[in-house]
mmCIF file of C-alpha atoms and ligand atoms in Angstrom:
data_model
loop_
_atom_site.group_PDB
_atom_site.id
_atom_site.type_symbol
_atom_site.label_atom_id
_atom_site.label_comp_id
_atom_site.label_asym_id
_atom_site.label_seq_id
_atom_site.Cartn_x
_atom_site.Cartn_y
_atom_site.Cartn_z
ATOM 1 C CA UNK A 1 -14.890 -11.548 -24.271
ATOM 2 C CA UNK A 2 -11.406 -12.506 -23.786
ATOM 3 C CA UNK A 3 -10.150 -14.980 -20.919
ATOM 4 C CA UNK A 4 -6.822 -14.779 -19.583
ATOM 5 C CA UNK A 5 -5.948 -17.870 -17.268
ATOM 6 C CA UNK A 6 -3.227 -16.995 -14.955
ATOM 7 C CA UNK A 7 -1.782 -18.215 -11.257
ATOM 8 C CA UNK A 8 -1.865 -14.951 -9.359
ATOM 9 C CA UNK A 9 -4.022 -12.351 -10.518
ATOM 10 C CA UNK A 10 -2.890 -9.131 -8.973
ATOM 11 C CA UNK A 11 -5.241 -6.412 -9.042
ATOM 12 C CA UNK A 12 -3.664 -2.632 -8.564
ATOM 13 C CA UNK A 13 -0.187 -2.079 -9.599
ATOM 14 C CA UNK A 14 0.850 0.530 -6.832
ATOM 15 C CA UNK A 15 3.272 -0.396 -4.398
ATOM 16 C CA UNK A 16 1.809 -3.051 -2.816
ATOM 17 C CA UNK A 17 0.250 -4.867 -5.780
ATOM 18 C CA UNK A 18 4.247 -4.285 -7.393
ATOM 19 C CA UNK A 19 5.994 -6.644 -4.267
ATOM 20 C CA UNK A 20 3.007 -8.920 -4.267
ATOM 21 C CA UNK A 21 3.440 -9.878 -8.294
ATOM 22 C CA UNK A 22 7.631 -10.075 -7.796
ATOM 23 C CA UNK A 23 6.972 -12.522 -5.008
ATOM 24 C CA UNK A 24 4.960 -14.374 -6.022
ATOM 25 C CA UNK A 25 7.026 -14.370 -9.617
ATOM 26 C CA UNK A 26 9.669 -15.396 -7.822
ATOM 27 C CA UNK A 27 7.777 -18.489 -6.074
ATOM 28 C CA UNK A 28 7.404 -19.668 -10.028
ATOM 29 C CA UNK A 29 3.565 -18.360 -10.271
ATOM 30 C CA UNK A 30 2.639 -16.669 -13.612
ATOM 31 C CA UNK A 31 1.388 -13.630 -12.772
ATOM 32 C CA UNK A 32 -1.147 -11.306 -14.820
ATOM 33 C CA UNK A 33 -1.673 -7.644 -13.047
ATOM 34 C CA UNK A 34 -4.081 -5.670 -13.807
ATOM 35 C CA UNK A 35 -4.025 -1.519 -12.833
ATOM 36 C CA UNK A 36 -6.289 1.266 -13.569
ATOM 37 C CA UNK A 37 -3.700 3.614 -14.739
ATOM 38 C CA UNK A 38 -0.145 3.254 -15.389
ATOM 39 C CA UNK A 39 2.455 1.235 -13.374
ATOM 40 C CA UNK A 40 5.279 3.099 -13.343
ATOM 41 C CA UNK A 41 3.196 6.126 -12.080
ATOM 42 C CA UNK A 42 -0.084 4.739 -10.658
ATOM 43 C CA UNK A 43 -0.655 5.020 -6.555
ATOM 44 C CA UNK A 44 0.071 6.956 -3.864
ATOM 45 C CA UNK A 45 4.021 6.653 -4.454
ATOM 46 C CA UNK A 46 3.378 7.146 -8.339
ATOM 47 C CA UNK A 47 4.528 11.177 -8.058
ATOM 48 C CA UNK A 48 7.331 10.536 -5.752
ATOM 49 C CA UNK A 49 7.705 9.902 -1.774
ATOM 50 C CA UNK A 50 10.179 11.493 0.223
ATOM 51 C CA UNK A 51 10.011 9.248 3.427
ATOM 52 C CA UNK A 52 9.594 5.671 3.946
ATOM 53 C CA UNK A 53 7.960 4.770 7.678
ATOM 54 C CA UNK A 54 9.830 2.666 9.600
ATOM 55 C CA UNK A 55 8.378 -0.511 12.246
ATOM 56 C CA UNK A 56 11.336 -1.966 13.649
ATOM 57 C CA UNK A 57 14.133 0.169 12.266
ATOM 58 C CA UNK A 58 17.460 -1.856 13.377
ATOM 59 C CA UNK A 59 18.642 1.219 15.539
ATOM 60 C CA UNK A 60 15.036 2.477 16.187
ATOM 61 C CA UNK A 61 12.484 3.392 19.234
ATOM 62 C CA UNK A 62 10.839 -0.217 18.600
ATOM 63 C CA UNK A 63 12.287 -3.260 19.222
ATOM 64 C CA UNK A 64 9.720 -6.616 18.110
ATOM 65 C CA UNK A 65 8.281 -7.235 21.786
ATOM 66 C CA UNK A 66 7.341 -3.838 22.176
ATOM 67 C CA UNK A 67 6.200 -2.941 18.327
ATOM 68 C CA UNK A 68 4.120 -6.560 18.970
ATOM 69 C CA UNK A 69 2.646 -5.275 22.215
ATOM 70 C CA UNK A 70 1.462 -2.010 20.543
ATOM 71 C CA UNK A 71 -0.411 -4.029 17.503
ATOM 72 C CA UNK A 72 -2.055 -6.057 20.042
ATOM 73 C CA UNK A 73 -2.970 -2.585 21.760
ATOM 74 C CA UNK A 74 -4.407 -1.061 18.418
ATOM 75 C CA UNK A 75 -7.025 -3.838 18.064
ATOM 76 C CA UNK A 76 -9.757 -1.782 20.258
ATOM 77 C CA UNK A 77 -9.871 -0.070 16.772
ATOM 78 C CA UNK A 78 -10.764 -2.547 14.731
ATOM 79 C CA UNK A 79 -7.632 -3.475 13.633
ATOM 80 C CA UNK A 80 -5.797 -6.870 13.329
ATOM 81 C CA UNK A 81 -2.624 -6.789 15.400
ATOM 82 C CA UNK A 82 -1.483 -9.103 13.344
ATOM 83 C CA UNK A 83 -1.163 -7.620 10.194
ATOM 84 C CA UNK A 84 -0.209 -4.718 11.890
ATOM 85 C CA UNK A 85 2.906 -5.809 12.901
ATOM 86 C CA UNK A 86 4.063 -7.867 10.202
ATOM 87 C CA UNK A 87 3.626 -4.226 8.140
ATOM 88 C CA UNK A 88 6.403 -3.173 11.000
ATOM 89 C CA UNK A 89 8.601 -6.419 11.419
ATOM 90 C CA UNK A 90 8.453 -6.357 6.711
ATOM 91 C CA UNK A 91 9.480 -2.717 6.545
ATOM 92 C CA UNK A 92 13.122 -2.652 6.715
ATOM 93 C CA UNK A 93 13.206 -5.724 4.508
ATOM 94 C CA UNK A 94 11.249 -3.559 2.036
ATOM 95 C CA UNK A 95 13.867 -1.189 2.093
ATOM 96 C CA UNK A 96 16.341 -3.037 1.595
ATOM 97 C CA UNK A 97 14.487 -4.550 -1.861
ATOM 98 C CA UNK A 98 13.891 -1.176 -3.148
ATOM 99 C CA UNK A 99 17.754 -1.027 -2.822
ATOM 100 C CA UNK A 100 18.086 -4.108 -4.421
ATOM 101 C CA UNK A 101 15.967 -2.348 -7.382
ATOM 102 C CA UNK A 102 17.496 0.796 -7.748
ATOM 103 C CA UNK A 103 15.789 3.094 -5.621
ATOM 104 C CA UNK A 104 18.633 5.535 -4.300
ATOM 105 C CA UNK A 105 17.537 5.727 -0.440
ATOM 106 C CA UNK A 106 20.873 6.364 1.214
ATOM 107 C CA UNK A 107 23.351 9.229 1.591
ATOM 108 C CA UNK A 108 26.378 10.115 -0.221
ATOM 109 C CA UNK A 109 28.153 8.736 2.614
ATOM 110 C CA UNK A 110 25.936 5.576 2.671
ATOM 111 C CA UNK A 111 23.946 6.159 5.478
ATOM 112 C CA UNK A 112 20.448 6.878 5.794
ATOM 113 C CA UNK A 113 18.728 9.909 7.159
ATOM 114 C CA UNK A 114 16.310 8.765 9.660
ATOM 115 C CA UNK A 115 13.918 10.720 11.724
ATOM 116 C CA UNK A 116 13.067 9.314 15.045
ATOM 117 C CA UNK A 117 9.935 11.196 16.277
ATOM 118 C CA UNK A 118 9.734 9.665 20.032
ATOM 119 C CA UNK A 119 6.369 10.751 21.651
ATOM 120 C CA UNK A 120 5.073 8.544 18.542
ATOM 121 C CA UNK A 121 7.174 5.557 19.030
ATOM 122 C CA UNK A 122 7.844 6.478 15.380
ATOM 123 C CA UNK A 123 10.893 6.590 12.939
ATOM 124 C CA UNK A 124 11.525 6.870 9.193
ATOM 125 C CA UNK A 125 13.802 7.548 6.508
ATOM 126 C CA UNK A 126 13.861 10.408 4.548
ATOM 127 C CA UNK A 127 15.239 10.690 0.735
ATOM 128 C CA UNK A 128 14.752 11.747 -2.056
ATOM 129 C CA UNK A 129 12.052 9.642 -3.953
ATOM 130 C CA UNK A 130 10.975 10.375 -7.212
ATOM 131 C CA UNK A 131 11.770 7.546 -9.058
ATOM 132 C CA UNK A 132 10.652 4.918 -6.493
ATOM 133 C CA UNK A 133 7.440 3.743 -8.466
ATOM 134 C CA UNK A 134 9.415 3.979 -12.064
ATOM 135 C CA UNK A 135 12.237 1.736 -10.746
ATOM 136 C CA UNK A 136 9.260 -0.752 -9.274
ATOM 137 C CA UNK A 137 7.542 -0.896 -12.326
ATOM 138 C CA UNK A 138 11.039 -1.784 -14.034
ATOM 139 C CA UNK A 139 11.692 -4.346 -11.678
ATOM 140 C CA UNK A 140 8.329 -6.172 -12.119
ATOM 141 C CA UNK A 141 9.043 -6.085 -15.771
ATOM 142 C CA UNK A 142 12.334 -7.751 -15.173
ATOM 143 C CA UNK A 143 9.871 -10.449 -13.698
ATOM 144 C CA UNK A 144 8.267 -11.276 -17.078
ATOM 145 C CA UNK A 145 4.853 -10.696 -15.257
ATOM 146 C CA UNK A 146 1.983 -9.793 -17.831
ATOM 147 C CA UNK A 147 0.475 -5.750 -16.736
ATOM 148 C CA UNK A 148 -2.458 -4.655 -18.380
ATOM 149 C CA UNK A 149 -2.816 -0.842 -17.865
ATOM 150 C CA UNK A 150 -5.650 1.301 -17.816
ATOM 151 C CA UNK A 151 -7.529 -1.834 -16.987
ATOM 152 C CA UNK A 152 -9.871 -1.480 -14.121
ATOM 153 C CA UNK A 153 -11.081 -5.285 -11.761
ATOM 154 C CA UNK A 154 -15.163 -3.943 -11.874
ATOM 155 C CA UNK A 155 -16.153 -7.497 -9.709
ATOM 156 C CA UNK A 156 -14.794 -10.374 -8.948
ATOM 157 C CA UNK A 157 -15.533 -13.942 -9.879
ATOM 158 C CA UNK A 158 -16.620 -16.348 -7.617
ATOM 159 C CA UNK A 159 -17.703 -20.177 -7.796
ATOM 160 C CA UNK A 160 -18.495 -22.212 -4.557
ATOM 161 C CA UNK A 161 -17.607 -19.444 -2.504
ATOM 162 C CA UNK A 162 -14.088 -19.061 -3.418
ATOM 163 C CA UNK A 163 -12.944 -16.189 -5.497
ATOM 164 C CA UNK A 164 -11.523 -17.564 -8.838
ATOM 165 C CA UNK A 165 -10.598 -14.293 -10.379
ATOM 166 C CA UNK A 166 -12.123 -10.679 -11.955
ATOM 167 C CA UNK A 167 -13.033 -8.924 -14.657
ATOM 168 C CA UNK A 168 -11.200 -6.591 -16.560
ATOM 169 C CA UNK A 169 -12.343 -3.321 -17.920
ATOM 170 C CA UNK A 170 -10.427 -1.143 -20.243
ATOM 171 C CA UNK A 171 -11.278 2.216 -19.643
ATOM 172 C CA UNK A 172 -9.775 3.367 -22.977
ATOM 173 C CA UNK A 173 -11.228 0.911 -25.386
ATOM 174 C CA UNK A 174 -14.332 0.137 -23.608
ATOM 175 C CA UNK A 175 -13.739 -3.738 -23.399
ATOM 176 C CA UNK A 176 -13.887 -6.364 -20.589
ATOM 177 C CA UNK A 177 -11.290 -9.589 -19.984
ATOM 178 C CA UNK A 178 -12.435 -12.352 -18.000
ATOM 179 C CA UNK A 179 -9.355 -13.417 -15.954
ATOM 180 C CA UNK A 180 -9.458 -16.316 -14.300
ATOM 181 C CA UNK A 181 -6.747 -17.054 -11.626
ATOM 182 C CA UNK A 182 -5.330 -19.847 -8.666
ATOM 183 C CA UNK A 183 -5.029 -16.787 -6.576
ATOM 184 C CA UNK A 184 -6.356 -13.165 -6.286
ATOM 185 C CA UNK A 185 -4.374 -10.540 -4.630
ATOM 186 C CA UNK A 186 -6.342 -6.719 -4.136
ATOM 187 C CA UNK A 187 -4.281 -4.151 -4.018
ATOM 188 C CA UNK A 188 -6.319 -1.307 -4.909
ATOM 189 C CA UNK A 189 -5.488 1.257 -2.248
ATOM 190 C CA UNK A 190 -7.214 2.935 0.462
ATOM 191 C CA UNK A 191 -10.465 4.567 -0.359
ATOM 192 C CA UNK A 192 -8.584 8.088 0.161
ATOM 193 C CA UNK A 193 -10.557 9.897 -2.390
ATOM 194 C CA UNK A 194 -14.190 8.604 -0.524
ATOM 195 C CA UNK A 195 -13.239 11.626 2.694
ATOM 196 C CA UNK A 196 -14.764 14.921 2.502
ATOM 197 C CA UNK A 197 -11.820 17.228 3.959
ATOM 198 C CA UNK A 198 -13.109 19.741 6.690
ATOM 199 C CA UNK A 199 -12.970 22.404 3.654
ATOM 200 C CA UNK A 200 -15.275 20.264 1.392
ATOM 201 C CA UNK A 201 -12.718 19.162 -1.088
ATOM 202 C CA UNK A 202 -12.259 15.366 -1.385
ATOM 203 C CA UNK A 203 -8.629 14.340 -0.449
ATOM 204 C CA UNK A 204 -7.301 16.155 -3.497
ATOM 205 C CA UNK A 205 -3.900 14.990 -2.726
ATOM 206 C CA UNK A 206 -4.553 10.952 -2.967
ATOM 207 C CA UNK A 207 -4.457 9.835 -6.441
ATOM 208 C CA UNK A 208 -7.844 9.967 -8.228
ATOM 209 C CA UNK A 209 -8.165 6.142 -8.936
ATOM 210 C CA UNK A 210 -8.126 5.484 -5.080
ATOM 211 C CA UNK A 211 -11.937 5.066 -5.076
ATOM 212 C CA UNK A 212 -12.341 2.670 -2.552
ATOM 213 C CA UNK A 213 -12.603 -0.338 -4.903
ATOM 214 C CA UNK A 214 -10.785 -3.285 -2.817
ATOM 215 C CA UNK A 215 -13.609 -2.673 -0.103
ATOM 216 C CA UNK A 216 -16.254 -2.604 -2.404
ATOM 217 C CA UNK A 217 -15.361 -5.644 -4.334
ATOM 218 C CA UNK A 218 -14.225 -7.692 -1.687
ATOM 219 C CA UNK A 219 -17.692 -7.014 0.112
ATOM 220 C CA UNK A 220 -20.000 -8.090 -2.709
ATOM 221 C CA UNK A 221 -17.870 -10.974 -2.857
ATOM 222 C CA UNK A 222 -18.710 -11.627 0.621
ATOM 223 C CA UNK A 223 -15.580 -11.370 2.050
ATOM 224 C CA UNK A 224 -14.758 -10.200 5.898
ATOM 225 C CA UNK A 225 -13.501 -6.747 5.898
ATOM 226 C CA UNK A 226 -11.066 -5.787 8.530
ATOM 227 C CA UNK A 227 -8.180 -3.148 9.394
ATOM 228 C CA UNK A 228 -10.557 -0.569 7.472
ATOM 229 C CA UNK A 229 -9.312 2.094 8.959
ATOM 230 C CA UNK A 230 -5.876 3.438 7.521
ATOM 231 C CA UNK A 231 -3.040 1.217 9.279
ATOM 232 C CA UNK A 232 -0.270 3.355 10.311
ATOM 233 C CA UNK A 233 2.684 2.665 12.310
ATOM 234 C CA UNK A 234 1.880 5.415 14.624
ATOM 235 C CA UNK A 235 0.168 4.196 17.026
ATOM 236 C CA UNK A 236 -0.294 6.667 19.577
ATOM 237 C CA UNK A 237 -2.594 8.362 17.299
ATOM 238 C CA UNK A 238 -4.586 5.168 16.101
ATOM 239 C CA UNK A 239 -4.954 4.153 19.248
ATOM 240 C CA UNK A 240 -6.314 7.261 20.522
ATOM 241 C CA UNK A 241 -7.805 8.925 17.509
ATOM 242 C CA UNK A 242 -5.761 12.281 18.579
ATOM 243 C CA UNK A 243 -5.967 14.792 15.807
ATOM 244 C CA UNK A 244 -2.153 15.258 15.357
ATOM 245 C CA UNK A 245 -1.617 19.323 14.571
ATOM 246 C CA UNK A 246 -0.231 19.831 11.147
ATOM 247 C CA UNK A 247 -1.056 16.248 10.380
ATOM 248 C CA UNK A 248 -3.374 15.228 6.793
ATOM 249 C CA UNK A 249 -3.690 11.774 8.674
ATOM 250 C CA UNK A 250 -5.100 12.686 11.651
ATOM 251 C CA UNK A 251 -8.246 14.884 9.437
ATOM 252 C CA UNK A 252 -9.767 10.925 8.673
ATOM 253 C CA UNK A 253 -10.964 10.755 12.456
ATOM 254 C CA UNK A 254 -12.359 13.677 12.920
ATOM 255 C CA UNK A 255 -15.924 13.552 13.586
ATOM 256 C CA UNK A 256 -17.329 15.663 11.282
HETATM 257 C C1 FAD B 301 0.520 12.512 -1.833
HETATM 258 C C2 FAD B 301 0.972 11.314 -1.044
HETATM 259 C C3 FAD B 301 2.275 11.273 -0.554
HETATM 260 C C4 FAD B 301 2.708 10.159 0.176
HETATM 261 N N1 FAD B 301 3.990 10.139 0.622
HETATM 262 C C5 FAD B 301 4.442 9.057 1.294
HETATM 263 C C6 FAD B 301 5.796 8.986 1.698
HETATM 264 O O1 FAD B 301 6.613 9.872 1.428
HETATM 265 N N2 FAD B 301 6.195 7.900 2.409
HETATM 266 C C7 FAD B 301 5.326 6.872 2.708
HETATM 267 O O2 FAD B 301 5.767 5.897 3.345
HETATM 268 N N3 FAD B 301 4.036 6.901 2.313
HETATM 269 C C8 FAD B 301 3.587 7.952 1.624
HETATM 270 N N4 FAD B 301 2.272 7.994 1.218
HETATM 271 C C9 FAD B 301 1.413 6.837 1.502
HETATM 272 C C10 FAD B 301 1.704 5.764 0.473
HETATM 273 O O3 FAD B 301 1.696 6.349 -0.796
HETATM 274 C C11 FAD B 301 0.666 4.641 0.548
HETATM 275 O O4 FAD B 301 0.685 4.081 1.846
HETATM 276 C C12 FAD B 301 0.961 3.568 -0.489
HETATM 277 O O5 FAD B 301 0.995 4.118 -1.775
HETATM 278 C C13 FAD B 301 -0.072 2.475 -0.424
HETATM 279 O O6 FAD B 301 0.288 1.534 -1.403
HETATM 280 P P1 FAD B 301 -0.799 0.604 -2.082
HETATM 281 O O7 FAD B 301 -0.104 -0.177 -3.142
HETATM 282 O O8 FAD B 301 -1.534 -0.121 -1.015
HETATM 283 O O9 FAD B 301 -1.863 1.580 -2.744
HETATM 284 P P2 FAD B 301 -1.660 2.626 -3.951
HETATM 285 O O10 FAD B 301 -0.262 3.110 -4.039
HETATM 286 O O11 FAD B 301 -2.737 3.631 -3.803
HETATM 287 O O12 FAD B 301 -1.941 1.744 -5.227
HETATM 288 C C14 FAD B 301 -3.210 1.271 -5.578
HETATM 289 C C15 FAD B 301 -3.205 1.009 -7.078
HETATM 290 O O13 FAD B 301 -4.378 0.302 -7.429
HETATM 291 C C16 FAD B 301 -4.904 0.851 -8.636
HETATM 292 N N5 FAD B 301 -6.334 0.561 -8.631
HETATM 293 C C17 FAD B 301 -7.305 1.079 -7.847
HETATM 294 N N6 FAD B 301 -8.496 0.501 -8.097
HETATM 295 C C18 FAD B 301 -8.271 -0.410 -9.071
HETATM 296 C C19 FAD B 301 -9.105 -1.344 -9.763
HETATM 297 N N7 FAD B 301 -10.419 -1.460 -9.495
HETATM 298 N N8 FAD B 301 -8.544 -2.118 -10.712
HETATM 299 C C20 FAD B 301 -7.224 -2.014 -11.026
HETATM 300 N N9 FAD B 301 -6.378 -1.155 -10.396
HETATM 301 C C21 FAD B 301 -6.900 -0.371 -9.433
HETATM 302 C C22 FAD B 301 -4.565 2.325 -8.562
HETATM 303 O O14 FAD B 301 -4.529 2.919 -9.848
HETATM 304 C C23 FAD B 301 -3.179 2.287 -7.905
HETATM 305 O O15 FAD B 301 -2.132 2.225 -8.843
HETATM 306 C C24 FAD B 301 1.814 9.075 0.456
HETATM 307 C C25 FAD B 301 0.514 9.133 -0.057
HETATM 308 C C26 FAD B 301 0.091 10.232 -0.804
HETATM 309 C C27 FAD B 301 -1.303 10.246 -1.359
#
């Protein structure tokens, strides 16, 4: 079997895993990723978005005090306000790298179209998204980071208790990479494809590698699991578990 030694071992290239290897490329880490499909169209955002959510939008409903207070609030569902609202108080800086990578989020004018939705406490910016996860990829390229595609994390590896990296499995070729890492990073998604819709059909929509796997290796590997439950900057309905008409989000809660 082949071992890869690296600093930061990302696993799951979507949009998280994507900011998480340029960081931490550009804190001077070598960084190895590895992704179950591709990276310039794997995740949610792989097809396209057309909206990013907004926290703390600079001329939005929240300002920090009262975005913090509302994390805080959210905890009664198992959540931990404090990851919460660094997801708000990180989102506009987001944006603003996506600009830095070529993502074309504003108007012709230079402005952005933003939606403020105020019974939610809720705002973000719509455009026109397509190429978001394409111009990621490119930009983690730019990084010199090592991807290996179609290369699923089946465990992790532990020794003493700490996590000291995964394995690999390519699900074209059939063979498995011991990689062996300073620091572990799971990005694999939310475990979208795991919810039987009130029609019977699994979340059709979420991409088909979202299977759950961050929560399922990160248990065996004894880690605590919190913030299961999808984290959304709208809290009105996370704190109340209101089915939201017309919304896909709201179907998770239901108690069916
Ligand atoms: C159809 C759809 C439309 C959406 N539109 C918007 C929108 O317009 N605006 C918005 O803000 N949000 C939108 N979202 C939500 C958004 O896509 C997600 O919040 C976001 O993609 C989460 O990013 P992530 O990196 O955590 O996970 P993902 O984007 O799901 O990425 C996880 C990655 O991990 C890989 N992976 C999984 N398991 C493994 C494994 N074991 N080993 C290696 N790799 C693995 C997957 O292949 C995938 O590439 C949308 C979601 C969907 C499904």
């Amino acid at each position: 079997m082949e071992t890869i030694k690296t600093d930061v071992l990302v696993i799951g290239g979507g949009i998280a895993g994507c900011f998480a290897a340029i960081r931490a490329r550009e804190m001077g880490n070598s960084v190895l990723i590895l992704e179950k499909s591709s990276l310039r169209r794997g995740g949610g955002v792989g097809p396209g978005m057309d909206h990013i959510n907004m926290g703390i939008w600079p001329k939005g409903l929240l300002n920090p005090e009262t975005a913090r207070q509302k994390a805080i609030l959210s905890k009664k569902d198992l959540l931990d306000p404090n990851v919460v609202f660094a997801m708000d108080k990180g989102a506009y800086a987001r944006l603003l790298d996506l600009e830095k990578f070529g993502v074309l989020i504003r108007e012709d004018d230079g402005s952005y179209r933003v939606w403020e939705i105020p019974e939610r406490r809720y705002s973000f910016v719509s455009y026109r998204g397509r190429q978001t996860k394409v111009k990621l990829a490119a930009a983690v390229a730019a990084t010199g980071a090592k991807v290996l595609e179609r290369t699923m994390a089946v465990d992790l590896l532990t020794q003493d208790g700490k996590v000291i990296g995964a394995v690999g499995f390519d699900v074209r070729e059939g063979t498995l990479t011991a990689c062996l890492a300073k620091a572990t990073i799971v990005c694999t998604g939310d475990s979208g494809r795991q919810y039987l819709e009130p029609d019977g059909l699994f979340m059709t929509y979420q991409p088909t590698t979202n299977t759950g796997d961050a929560q399922a290796v990160g248990y065996r590997a004894g880690a605590k699991c919190t913030n299961m439950e999808y984290i959304y900057m709208d809290y009105v309905s996370l704190r109340t578990g209101a089915a939201l008409p017309g919304s896909s989000h709201s179907r998770r809660w239901a108690p069916w």
